[in-house]
Tab-separated table of C-alpha atoms in Angstrom:
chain	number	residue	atom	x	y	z
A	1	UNK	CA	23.355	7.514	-26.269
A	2	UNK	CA	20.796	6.258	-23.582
A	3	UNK	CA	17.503	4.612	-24.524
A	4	UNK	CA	14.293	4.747	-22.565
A	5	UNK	CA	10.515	3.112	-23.270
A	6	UNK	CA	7.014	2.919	-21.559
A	7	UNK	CA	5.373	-0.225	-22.602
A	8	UNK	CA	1.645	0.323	-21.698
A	9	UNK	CA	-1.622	-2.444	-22.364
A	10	UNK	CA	-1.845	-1.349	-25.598
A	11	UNK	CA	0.771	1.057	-26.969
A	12	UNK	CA	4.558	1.591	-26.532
A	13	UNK	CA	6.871	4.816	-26.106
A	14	UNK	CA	10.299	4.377	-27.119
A	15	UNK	CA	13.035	7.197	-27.172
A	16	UNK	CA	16.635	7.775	-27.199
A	17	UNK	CA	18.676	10.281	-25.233
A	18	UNK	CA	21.643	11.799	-26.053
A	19	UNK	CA	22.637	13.216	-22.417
A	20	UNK	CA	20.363	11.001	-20.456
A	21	UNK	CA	18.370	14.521	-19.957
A	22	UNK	CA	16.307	15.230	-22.684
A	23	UNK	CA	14.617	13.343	-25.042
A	24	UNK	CA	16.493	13.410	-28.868
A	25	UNK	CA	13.719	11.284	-30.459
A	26	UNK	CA	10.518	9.653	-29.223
A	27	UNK	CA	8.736	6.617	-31.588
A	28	UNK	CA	4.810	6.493	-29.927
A	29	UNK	CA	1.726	4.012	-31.042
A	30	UNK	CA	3.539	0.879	-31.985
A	31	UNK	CA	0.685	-1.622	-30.447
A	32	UNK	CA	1.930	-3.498	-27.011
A	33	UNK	CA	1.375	-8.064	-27.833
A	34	UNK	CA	0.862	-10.156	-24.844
A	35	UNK	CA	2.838	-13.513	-24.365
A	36	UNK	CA	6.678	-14.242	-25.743
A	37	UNK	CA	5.795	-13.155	-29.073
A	38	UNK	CA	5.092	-9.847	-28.104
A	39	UNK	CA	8.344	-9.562	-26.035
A	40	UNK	CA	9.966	-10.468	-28.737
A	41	UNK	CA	8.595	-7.739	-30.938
A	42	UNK	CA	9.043	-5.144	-28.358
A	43	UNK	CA	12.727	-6.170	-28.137
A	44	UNK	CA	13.291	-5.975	-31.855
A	45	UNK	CA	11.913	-2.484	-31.821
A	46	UNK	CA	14.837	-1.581	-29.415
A	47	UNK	CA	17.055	-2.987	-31.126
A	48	UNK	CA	16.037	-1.313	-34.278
A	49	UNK	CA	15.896	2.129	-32.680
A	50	UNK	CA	19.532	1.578	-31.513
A	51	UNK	CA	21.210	0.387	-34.396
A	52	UNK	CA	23.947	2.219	-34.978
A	53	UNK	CA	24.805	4.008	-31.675
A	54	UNK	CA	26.519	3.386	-28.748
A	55	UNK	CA	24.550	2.562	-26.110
A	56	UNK	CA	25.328	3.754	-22.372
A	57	UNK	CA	22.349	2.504	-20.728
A	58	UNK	CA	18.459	1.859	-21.018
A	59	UNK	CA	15.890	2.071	-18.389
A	60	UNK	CA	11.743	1.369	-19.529
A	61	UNK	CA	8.781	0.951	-17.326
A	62	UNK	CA	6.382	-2.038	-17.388
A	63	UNK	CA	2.238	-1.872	-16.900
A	64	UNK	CA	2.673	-3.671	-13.884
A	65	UNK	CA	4.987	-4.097	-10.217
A	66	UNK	CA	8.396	-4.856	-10.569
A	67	UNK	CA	10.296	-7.255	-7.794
A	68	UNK	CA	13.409	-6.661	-6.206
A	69	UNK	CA	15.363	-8.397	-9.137
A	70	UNK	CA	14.167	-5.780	-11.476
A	71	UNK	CA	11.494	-8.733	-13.105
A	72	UNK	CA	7.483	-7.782	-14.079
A	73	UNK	CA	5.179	-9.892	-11.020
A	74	UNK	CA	2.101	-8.662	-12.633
A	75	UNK	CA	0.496	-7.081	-15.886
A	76	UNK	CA	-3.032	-7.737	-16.059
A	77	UNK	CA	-3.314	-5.724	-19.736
A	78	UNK	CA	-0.131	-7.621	-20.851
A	79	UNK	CA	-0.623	-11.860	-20.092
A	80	UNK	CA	2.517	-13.657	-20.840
A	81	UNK	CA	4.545	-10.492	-19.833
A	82	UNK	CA	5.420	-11.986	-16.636
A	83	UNK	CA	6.997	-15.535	-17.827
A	84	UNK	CA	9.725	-13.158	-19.536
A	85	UNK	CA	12.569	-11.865	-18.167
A	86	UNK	CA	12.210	-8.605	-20.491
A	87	UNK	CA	15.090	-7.154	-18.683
A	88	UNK	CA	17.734	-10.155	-19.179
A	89	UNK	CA	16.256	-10.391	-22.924
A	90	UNK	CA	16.931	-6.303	-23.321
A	91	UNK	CA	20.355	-6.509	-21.995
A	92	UNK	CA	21.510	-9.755	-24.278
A	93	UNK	CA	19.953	-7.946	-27.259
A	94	UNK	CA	21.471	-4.210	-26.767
A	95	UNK	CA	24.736	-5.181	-24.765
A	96	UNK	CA	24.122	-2.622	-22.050
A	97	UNK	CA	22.497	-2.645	-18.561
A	98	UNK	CA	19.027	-2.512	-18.067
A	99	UNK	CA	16.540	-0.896	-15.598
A	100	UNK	CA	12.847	-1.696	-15.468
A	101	UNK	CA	10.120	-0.347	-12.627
A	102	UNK	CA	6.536	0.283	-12.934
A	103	UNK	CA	5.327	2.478	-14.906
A	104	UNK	CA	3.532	4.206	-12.311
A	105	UNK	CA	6.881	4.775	-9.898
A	106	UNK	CA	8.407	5.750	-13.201
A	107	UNK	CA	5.609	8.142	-13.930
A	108	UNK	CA	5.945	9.663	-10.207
A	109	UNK	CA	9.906	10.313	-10.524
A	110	UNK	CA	9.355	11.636	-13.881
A	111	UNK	CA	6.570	14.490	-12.392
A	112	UNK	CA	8.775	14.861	-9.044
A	113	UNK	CA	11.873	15.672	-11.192
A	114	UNK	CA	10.872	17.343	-14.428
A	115	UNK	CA	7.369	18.119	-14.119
A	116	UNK	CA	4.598	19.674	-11.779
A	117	UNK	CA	5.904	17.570	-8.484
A	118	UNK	CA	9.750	19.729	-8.772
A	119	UNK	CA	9.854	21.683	-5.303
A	120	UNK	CA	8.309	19.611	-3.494
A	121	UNK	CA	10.023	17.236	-0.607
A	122	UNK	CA	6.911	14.721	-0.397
A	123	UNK	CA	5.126	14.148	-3.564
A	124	UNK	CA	2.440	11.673	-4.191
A	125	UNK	CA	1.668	11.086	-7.841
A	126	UNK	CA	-1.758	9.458	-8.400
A	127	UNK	CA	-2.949	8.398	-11.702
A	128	UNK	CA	-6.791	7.922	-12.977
A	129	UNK	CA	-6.861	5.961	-16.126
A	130	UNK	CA	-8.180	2.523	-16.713
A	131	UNK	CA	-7.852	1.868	-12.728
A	132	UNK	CA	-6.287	3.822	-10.031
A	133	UNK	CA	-2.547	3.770	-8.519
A	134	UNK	CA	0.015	5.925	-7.486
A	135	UNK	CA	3.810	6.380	-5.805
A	136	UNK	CA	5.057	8.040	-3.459
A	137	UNK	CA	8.569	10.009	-4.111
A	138	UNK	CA	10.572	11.893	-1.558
A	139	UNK	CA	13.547	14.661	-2.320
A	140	UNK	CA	12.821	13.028	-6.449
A	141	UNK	CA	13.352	9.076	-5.156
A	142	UNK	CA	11.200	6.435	-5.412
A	143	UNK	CA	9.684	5.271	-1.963
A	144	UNK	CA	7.909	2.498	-3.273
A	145	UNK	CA	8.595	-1.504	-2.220
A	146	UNK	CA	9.151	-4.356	-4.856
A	147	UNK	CA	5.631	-5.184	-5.649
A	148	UNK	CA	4.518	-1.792	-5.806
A	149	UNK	CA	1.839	0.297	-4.308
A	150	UNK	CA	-1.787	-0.494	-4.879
A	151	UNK	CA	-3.852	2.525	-3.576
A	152	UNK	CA	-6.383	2.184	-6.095
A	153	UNK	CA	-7.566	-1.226	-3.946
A	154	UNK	CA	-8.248	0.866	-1.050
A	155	UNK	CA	-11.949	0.261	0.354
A	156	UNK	CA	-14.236	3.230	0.552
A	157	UNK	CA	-17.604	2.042	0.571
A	158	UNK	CA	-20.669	-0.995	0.610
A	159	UNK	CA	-23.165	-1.738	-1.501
A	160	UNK	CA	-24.973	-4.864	-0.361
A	161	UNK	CA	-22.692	-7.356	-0.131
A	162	UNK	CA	-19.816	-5.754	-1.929
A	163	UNK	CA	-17.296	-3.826	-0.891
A	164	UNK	CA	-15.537	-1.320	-3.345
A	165	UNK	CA	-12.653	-0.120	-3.728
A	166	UNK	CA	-11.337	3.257	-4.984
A	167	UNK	CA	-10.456	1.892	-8.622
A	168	UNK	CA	-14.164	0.782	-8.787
A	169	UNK	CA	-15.784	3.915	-7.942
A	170	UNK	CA	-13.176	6.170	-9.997
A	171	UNK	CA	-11.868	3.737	-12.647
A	172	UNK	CA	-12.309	4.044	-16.639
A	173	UNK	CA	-12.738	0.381	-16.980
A	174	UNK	CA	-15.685	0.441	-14.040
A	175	UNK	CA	-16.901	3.388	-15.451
A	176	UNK	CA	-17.821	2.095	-18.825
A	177	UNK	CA	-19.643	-1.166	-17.113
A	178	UNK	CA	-21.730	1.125	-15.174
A	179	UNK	CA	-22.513	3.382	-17.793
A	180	UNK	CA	-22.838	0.669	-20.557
A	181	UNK	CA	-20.012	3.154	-23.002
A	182	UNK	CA	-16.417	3.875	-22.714
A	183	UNK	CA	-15.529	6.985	-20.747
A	184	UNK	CA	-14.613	9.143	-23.152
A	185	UNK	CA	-18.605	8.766	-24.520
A	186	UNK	CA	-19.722	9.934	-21.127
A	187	UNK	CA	-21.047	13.372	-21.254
A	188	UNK	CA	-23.583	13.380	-17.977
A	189	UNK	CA	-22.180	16.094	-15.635
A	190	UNK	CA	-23.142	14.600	-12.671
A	191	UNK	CA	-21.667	11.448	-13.585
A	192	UNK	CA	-18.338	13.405	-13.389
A	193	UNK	CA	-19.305	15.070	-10.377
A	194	UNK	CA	-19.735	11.538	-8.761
A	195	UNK	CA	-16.350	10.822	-9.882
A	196	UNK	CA	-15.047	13.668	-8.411
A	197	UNK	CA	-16.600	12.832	-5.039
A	198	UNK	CA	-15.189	9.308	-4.875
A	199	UNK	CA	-11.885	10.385	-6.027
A	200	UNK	CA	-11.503	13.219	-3.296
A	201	UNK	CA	-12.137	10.540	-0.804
A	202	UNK	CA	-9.489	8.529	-1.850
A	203	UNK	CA	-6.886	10.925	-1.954
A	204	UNK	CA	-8.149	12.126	1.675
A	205	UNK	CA	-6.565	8.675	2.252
A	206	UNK	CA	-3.202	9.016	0.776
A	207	UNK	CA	-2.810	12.892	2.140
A	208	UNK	CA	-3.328	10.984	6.066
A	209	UNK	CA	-1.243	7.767	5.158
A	210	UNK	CA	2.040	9.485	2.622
A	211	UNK	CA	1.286	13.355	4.542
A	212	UNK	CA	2.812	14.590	0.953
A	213	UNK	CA	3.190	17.949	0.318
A	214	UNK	CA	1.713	17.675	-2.869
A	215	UNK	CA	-0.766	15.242	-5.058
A	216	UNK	CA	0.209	15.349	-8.590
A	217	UNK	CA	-2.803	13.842	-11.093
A	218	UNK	CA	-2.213	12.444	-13.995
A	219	UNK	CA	-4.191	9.812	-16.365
A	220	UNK	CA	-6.638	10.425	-19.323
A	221	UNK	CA	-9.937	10.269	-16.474
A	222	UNK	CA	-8.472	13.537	-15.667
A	223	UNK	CA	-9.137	15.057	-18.655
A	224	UNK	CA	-12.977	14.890	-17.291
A	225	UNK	CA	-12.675	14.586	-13.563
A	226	UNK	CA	-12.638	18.856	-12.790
A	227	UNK	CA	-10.000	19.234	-9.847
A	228	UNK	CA	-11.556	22.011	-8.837
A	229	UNK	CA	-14.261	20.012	-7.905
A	230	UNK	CA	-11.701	17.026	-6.364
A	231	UNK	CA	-10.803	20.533	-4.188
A	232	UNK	CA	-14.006	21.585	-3.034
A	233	UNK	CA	-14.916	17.915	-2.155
A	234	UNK	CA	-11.551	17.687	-0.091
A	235	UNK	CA	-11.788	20.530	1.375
A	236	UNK	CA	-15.193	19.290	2.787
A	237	UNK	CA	-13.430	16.638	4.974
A	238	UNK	CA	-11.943	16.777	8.014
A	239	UNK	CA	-8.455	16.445	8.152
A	240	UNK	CA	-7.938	16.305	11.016
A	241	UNK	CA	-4.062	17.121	12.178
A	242	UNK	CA	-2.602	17.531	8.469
A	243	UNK	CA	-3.058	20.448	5.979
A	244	UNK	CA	-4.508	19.789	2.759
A	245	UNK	CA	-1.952	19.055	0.249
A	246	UNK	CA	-1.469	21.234	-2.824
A	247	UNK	CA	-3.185	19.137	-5.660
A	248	UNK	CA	-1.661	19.809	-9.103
A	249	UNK	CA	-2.269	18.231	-12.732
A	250	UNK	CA	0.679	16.418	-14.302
A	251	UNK	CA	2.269	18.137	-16.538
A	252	UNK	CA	4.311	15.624	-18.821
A	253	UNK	CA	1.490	14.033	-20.178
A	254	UNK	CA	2.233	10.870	-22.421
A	255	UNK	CA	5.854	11.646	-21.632
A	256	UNK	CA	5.567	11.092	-17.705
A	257	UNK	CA	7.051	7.393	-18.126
A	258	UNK	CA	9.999	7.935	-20.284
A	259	UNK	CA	10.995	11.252	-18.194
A	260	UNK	CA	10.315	8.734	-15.459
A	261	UNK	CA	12.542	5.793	-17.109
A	262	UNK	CA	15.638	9.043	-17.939
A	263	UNK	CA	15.931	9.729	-14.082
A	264	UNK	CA	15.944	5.784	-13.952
A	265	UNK	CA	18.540	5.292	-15.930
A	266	UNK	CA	21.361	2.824	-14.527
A	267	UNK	CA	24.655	4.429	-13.351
């Protein structure tokens, strides 16, 4: 039996797998703690989960870049996270090997293998939630460096003396401070539209820096964000000496990570 999870902010994802394919079971919504205590609770929940079968291996993926030695450098939404060493804690708890990477990389490998990215050499997944990142996978691997990507910081435009980046325009958590409500209250049109128009430029970026053969989007913005209109606005650029990727919605949905985490797994 292999075990996967997707800790998020706010929520966890854990699952077992009996042929390190499919998912047998999935356990969603228990709440994600910062600090110790909360890796501790997290790690109990494994443990519970697994009682009783013979582990082979676990992977997960963190809300936040992982570094070389497999440890969490950064999780805004989870403070505390990062004074752990969740995957040393994981493996003395469960006996097995562990695997941890960002839950974004894990997200990308989970689309480029088992979801709307399969077929395609160059895949860049991008996801619009609370801020903006994405990965890069080639022929289904992982391309990104310990630390991570950060696309969402990319600059794209001024506004007195600030300059703002792609996760500002595009972002849910920008989003409600502009519009004084949480996106999912936002019902303006052209608020959308706007959205749209800033998130077509940034992914005119990543098609001329990653040239990928494909963009998949994922993240609960998209729900709002119409890519047909993401199309129209790219194809309103110039780009100049590339073709326009294919742009695709995700298609695993909450289950991106822990796909992800499966094609993780250590071997």
């Amino acid at each position: 039996m292999y075990a996967v999870f997707d800790v998020g902010g706010t929520h966890i994802r854990l699952a077992l797998s009996a042929d390190g394919r499919e998912l047998t079971s999935v356990v969603a919504g228990l709440p994600s703690r910062p600090g110790a205590q909360g890796v501790a609770t997290f790690v109990a929940a494994m443990r519970d989960l697994t009682a009783g079968y013979q582990l082979r291996g676990v992977s997960g993926c963190l809300p936040g870049p992982v570094n070389a030695v497999g440890r969490l450098v950064e999780a805004v939404n989870l403070p505390g996270w990062t004074e752990v060493d969740v995957a040393a804690e994981l493996a003395v708890a469960l006996g097995v090997p562990v695997r941890l990477q960002h839950d974004v990389t894990a997200a990308a490998v989970g689309e480029a293998q088992r979801g709307a990215g399969q077929g395609y050499e160059r895949l860049a997944y991008v996801t619009v939630s609370t801020g903006v990142n994405g990965s890069l996978v080639v022929a289904g691997e992982s391309q990104e460096p310990p630390g991570g990507f950060e696309i969402g910081r990319q600059l794209l435009a001024q506004a007195g003396d600030q300059v703002l980046s792609l996760e500002r325009l595009v972002g849910g958590r920008s989003m409600a401070r502009r519009e004084g409500r949480s996106a999912a209250l936002v019902t303006d049109a052209a608020v959308w539209q706007r959205e749209a128009m800033w998130l077509a430029r940034g992914l005119y970026n990543t098609a001329l820096y990653w040239r990928p053969d494909a963009i998949v989007l994922g993240g609960p913005m998209m729900r709002d964000i119409a890519l047909a209109e993401v199309v129209q606005e790219l194809q309103r650029l110039p780009l100049t000496g590339a073709r326009l990727p294919a742009l695709l919605p995700a298609s695993l949905g909450d289950e991106a990570g822990l796909y992800g985490a499966l094609c993780l797994l250590p071997v």
